[in-house]
Coordinates of C-alpha atoms in Angstrom, one line a residue:
M1 CA 127.8 105.3 101.1
S2 CA 128.5 108.9 102.0
I3 CA 127.4 110.8 105.0
L4 CA 124.7 112.4 103.0
S5 CA 122.9 109.1 102.8
L6 CA 122.5 108.9 106.6
P7 CA 118.8 109.7 107.3
V8 CA 119.6 112.2 110.1
V9 CA 121.8 114.2 107.7
A10 CA 119.7 113.8 104.6
D11 CA 116.6 114.8 106.5
S12 CA 118.2 117.9 107.9
I13 CA 119.5 119.0 104.5
A14 CA 116.2 118.3 102.8
R15 CA 114.3 120.4 105.4
V16 CA 116.7 123.3 104.9
F17 CA 116.4 122.9 101.1
A18 CA 112.6 122.8 101.3
A19 CA 112.5 125.9 103.5
T20 CA 114.9 128.0 101.5
V21 CA 114.4 127.0 97.8
N22 CA 111.4 128.3 95.8
P23 CA 112.0 127.5 92.1
A24 CA 109.6 130.1 90.8
P25 CA 109.3 130.1 87.0
K26 CA 111.3 132.7 85.1
D27 CA 109.3 135.7 83.9
A28 CA 109.5 134.7 80.3
V29 CA 107.8 131.3 80.9
R30 CA 105.0 132.6 83.2
F31 CA 102.6 132.9 80.2
A32 CA 100.9 135.9 81.9
D33 CA 98.7 136.4 78.8
V34 CA 97.0 133.1 79.3
P35 CA 93.8 133.6 81.2
G36 CA 92.9 131.4 84.1
H37 CA 89.9 131.0 86.4
T38 CA 90.7 129.1 89.6
A39 CA 89.1 127.7 92.7
A40 CA 90.5 126.3 95.9
V41 CA 89.4 122.8 97.1
T42 CA 90.4 120.4 99.8
I43 CA 90.6 116.7 98.8
P44 CA 90.2 113.9 101.5
T45 CA 92.9 111.2 101.3
R46 CA 94.2 108.4 103.5
H47 CA 97.2 110.7 104.4
G48 CA 95.1 113.7 105.4
A49 CA 93.4 116.5 103.5
A50 CA 95.2 117.8 100.4
P51 CA 94.7 121.4 99.4
A52 CA 94.5 122.0 95.7
T53 CA 93.9 124.7 93.1
V54 CA 91.5 123.8 90.3
Y55 CA 92.0 125.6 87.0
Y56 CA 89.1 125.9 84.6
P57 CA 89.1 126.4 80.8
P58 CA 88.5 130.0 79.8
S59 CA 85.5 129.0 77.7
H60 CA 82.6 127.3 79.5
V61 CA 82.2 123.7 78.5
D62 CA 79.7 121.3 80.1
S63 CA 81.5 118.4 81.8
P64 CA 85.1 118.9 80.5
P65 CA 87.8 116.3 81.1
V66 CA 90.1 116.6 84.1
Y67 CA 93.9 116.4 84.4
V68 CA 95.6 115.9 87.8
N69 CA 98.9 117.8 87.8
V70 CA 101.7 116.6 90.2
H71 CA 104.4 119.2 90.8
G72 CA 108.1 118.4 91.2
G73 CA 110.5 119.1 94.0
G74 CA 112.5 116.0 94.6
F75 CA 109.8 114.5 96.9
V76 CA 110.8 117.1 99.6
V77 CA 109.9 120.6 98.2
G78 CA 106.3 121.7 98.1
H79 CA 105.5 124.5 95.7
P80 CA 102.6 123.6 93.5
E81 CA 102.4 127.2 92.4
Q82 CA 105.5 126.8 90.4
D83 CA 103.3 124.9 87.9
D84 CA 100.7 127.7 87.7
P85 CA 101.8 128.7 84.1
W86 CA 101.6 125.2 82.9
C87 CA 98.2 124.6 84.6
R88 CA 96.8 127.7 83.0
Y89 CA 98.3 126.9 79.7
L90 CA 96.9 123.3 79.7
A91 CA 93.4 124.4 80.8
A92 CA 93.3 127.0 78.1
N93 CA 94.8 125.0 75.3
A94 CA 93.5 121.5 75.9
G95 CA 90.1 122.4 77.2
V96 CA 90.5 120.5 80.5
V97 CA 90.0 121.2 84.1
V98 CA 93.4 120.9 85.9
V99 CA 93.6 119.9 89.5
N100 CA 97.0 121.0 91.1
P101 CA 97.3 119.5 94.6
D102 CA 99.8 120.1 97.4
Y103 CA 100.7 116.6 98.4
V104 CA 102.6 115.2 101.4
L105 CA 106.4 115.4 101.4
A106 CA 109.4 113.7 102.9
P107 CA 111.0 113.4 105.3
R108 CA 107.8 113.9 107.4
H109 CA 105.9 111.6 105.1
R110 CA 108.1 109.0 103.5
F111 CA 107.4 106.5 100.7
P112 CA 104.8 105.2 99.9
A113 CA 102.6 108.0 101.4
A114 CA 103.0 110.4 98.4
P115 CA 102.1 107.9 95.6
Q116 CA 99.2 106.6 97.7
Q117 CA 97.9 110.2 98.2
I118 CA 98.2 111.0 94.5
Y119 CA 96.2 107.8 93.7
D120 CA 93.5 108.9 96.2
I121 CA 93.4 112.3 94.5
L122 CA 92.9 110.6 91.2
C123 CA 90.1 108.5 92.6
W124 CA 88.5 111.7 94.0
A125 CA 88.8 113.4 90.6
A126 CA 87.1 110.5 88.9
E127 CA 84.0 110.6 91.0
E128 CA 80.7 111.3 89.3
E129 CA 79.7 114.2 91.6
R130 CA 82.5 116.5 90.4
D131 CA 81.7 119.4 88.0
W132 CA 83.8 117.8 85.3
D133 CA 83.8 114.4 83.5
G134 CA 85.9 112.1 85.7
S135 CA 85.6 109.3 83.1
R136 CA 88.0 111.4 80.9
L137 CA 90.9 111.5 83.4
C138 CA 94.6 112.2 82.9
V139 CA 97.5 112.5 85.3
G140 CA 101.0 114.0 84.8
G141 CA 103.9 115.7 86.4
Q142 CA 107.4 116.9 85.9
S143 CA 110.5 115.6 87.8
A144 CA 109.3 113.9 91.1
G145 CA 105.8 114.6 90.0
G146 CA 106.3 112.4 87.0
N147 CA 107.5 109.6 89.2
L148 CA 104.4 109.9 91.4
S149 CA 102.2 110.0 88.3
A150 CA 103.7 106.8 87.0
A151 CA 103.2 105.2 90.4
A152 CA 99.5 106.4 90.5
A153 CA 99.0 105.0 87.1
R154 CA 100.4 101.6 88.3
L155 CA 98.1 101.6 91.2
A156 CA 95.1 102.4 88.9
L157 CA 96.2 99.4 86.7
E158 CA 96.4 97.1 89.7
G159 CA 93.2 98.3 91.3
R160 CA 91.4 98.4 87.9
A161 CA 90.2 102.0 88.6
P162 CA 90.1 104.7 87.9
V163 CA 90.5 104.6 84.1
I164 CA 93.2 106.9 83.0
A165 CA 93.2 108.3 79.5
L166 CA 96.8 109.5 79.5
Q167 CA 99.8 109.7 81.8
V168 CA 102.4 112.4 81.2
L169 CA 105.9 111.8 82.5
H170 CA 108.0 114.9 82.1
Y171 CA 111.8 114.5 82.9
A172 CA 110.9 112.1 85.7
P173 CA 113.2 110.1 87.9
L174 CA 112.1 106.6 87.4
D175 CA 115.1 104.6 88.8
L176 CA 115.8 105.5 92.5
V177 CA 118.0 102.4 92.8
T178 CA 120.9 103.7 90.7
A179 CA 122.8 106.5 92.4
T180 CA 122.6 109.9 90.8
R181 CA 126.4 110.0 90.6
D182 CA 126.2 107.0 88.3
K183 CA 123.8 108.7 86.0
T184 CA 125.5 110.5 83.1
S185 CA 124.9 113.8 81.3
I186 CA 126.6 114.9 78.1
I187 CA 127.4 118.2 79.8
G188 CA 128.9 116.5 82.8
A189 CA 129.3 118.6 86.0
Q190 CA 127.3 121.4 84.5
A191 CA 124.1 119.3 84.7
V192 CA 121.4 120.8 86.9
M193 CA 121.0 117.5 88.9
K194 CA 124.0 117.3 91.1
P195 CA 125.0 113.9 92.6
W196 CA 124.5 115.2 96.2
M197 CA 120.9 116.3 95.3
G198 CA 119.8 112.8 94.3
E199 CA 121.6 111.3 97.3
V200 CA 119.8 113.6 99.8
F201 CA 116.4 113.6 98.2
D202 CA 116.3 109.8 97.8
A203 CA 117.6 109.2 101.3
A204 CA 115.0 111.6 102.8
Y205 CA 112.2 110.0 100.7
I206 CA 113.2 106.3 101.0
P207 CA 116.0 105.8 103.6
D208 CA 115.9 102.0 103.2
R209 CA 117.9 101.4 100.0
T210 CA 116.2 98.0 99.4
Q211 CA 112.8 99.7 99.4
R212 CA 113.9 101.9 96.4
Q213 CA 113.5 98.7 94.3
H214 CA 109.8 98.9 94.8
R215 CA 107.8 99.1 91.6
L216 CA 106.1 102.3 92.8
A217 CA 109.5 104.0 93.5
S218 CA 111.5 102.8 90.5
P219 CA 109.2 101.7 87.7
A220 CA 112.1 101.6 85.2
W221 CA 114.4 99.5 87.4
G222 CA 115.0 95.8 86.8
A223 CA 111.8 93.8 86.1
N224 CA 109.4 96.3 87.7
A225 CA 107.7 97.0 84.3
D226 CA 107.2 93.3 83.4
G227 CA 103.6 93.5 84.6
I228 CA 102.4 96.7 83.1
V229 CA 100.4 95.5 80.1
G230 CA 97.1 97.6 80.2
I231 CA 98.6 100.5 82.0
A232 CA 97.4 104.0 81.0
P233 CA 98.7 105.3 77.6
A234 CA 101.8 107.4 78.2
V235 CA 103.7 110.4 76.9
V236 CA 107.3 110.5 78.1
V237 CA 109.2 113.7 77.7
T238 CA 112.9 114.0 78.5
A239 CA 115.6 116.7 78.4
E240 CA 118.8 115.9 76.3
H241 CA 121.2 117.2 79.0
D242 CA 119.3 115.7 82.0
R243 CA 121.0 113.0 84.1
L244 CA 117.5 111.4 84.3
R245 CA 117.1 111.0 80.5
D246 CA 118.3 107.4 80.2
E247 CA 116.0 105.9 82.8
A248 CA 113.0 107.7 81.3
H249 CA 114.0 106.5 77.9
S250 CA 114.3 102.9 79.3
Y251 CA 110.8 103.1 80.8
A252 CA 109.4 104.5 77.5
Q253 CA 110.8 101.4 75.8
K254 CA 109.1 99.2 78.4
L255 CA 105.8 101.1 77.9
H256 CA 106.2 100.5 74.2
R257 CA 106.6 96.8 74.6
A258 CA 103.5 96.8 76.8
G259 CA 101.6 98.7 74.1
S260 CA 101.1 101.8 76.1
L261 CA 103.6 104.4 74.7
V262 CA 101.9 107.2 72.8
E263 CA 105.1 109.2 72.3
Y264 CA 108.7 109.4 73.6
Y265 CA 110.0 113.0 73.0
E266 CA 113.5 114.2 73.9
V267 CA 113.8 118.0 74.1
A268 CA 117.0 119.0 72.4
D269 CA 119.8 121.1 74.1
V270 CA 118.0 121.6 77.4
D271 CA 118.4 120.3 81.0
H272 CA 116.3 119.3 83.9
G273 CA 113.7 122.0 84.8
Y274 CA 114.3 123.9 81.6
N275 CA 110.6 125.0 81.4
I276 CA 110.9 126.7 84.8
M277 CA 114.6 127.7 85.2
S278 CA 115.8 128.5 81.7
G279 CA 113.4 131.2 80.6
D280 CA 113.4 129.8 77.1
V281 CA 109.8 130.6 76.1
A282 CA 110.0 129.2 72.6
V283 CA 111.1 125.8 73.6
T284 CA 108.8 125.7 76.6
E285 CA 105.8 126.7 74.6
R286 CA 106.6 124.2 71.9
V287 CA 106.7 121.3 74.4
Y288 CA 103.6 122.6 76.3
S289 CA 101.7 122.7 73.0
R290 CA 102.8 119.2 72.1
I291 CA 101.7 117.8 75.5
A292 CA 98.4 119.8 75.4
G293 CA 97.7 118.2 72.0
H294 CA 98.1 114.8 73.4
V295 CA 95.9 115.5 76.3
A296 CA 93.2 116.9 74.0
R297 CA 93.3 113.9 71.7
A298 CA 93.3 111.4 74.6
T299 CA 90.2 113.0 76.2
G300 CA 88.4 114.2 73.1
S301 CA 88.2 117.7 74.6
L302 CA 88.9 119.7 71.4

């Protein structure tokens, strides 16, 4: 165990990282031509009020479905606005309302606060009094947001509510037990995810290594997926060069055995965060279109 795993060190680095890093999308993948009508809301949860931006489809539809988007950031960085292009794109192309919350972060709020809060937000989004159809509900996120989406889907399975039409896990870390340095990439040291990043983020989020074995922290690890029959249908998207590819592929196989895998899709020749950091508009739009199609079919919105 290196010094980076010490909570006092990891917490300090995580705080500096969160205060100085704002991974805004490259101009090419901002999709500025995609219209978007938004509103600000505050969502009550057991871990306090969660501010969120709600994105509406450009064409008025009575009682559209709803998709809860969970941004990435290694469980320590909070910039839901980085997903603004994706949220606008999804609302416009899948005909859904998108709720994009700002959830609690480590080290101030450690596991399991974030997955519990995302689950509370799902329950709120599913309530009948909303101005959308909460019975046609999806959840999804990229990177850490995918991990939290998988955890919220597991809580919904165990609590038998709300019913989730689709979960989207986009280059998600799904095994926090295995150290990042032991996760390989075909491009080696050039990979976006550096070993120190995983060590710091994981230590800030879950300092107790044994707790990283929890089913809500590491759904792909060990036997954690043995009890997921009936979990929400899932689309799992990975990046070929990402260190996190193998664990997401492993979880996709377990979802398949449980009868809940809609599609496993590996995006060729890209790395973690490609849709934000690479500026490759063609690849990004192709993947966005693929996911939006799945959302539309799952909810019957188009």
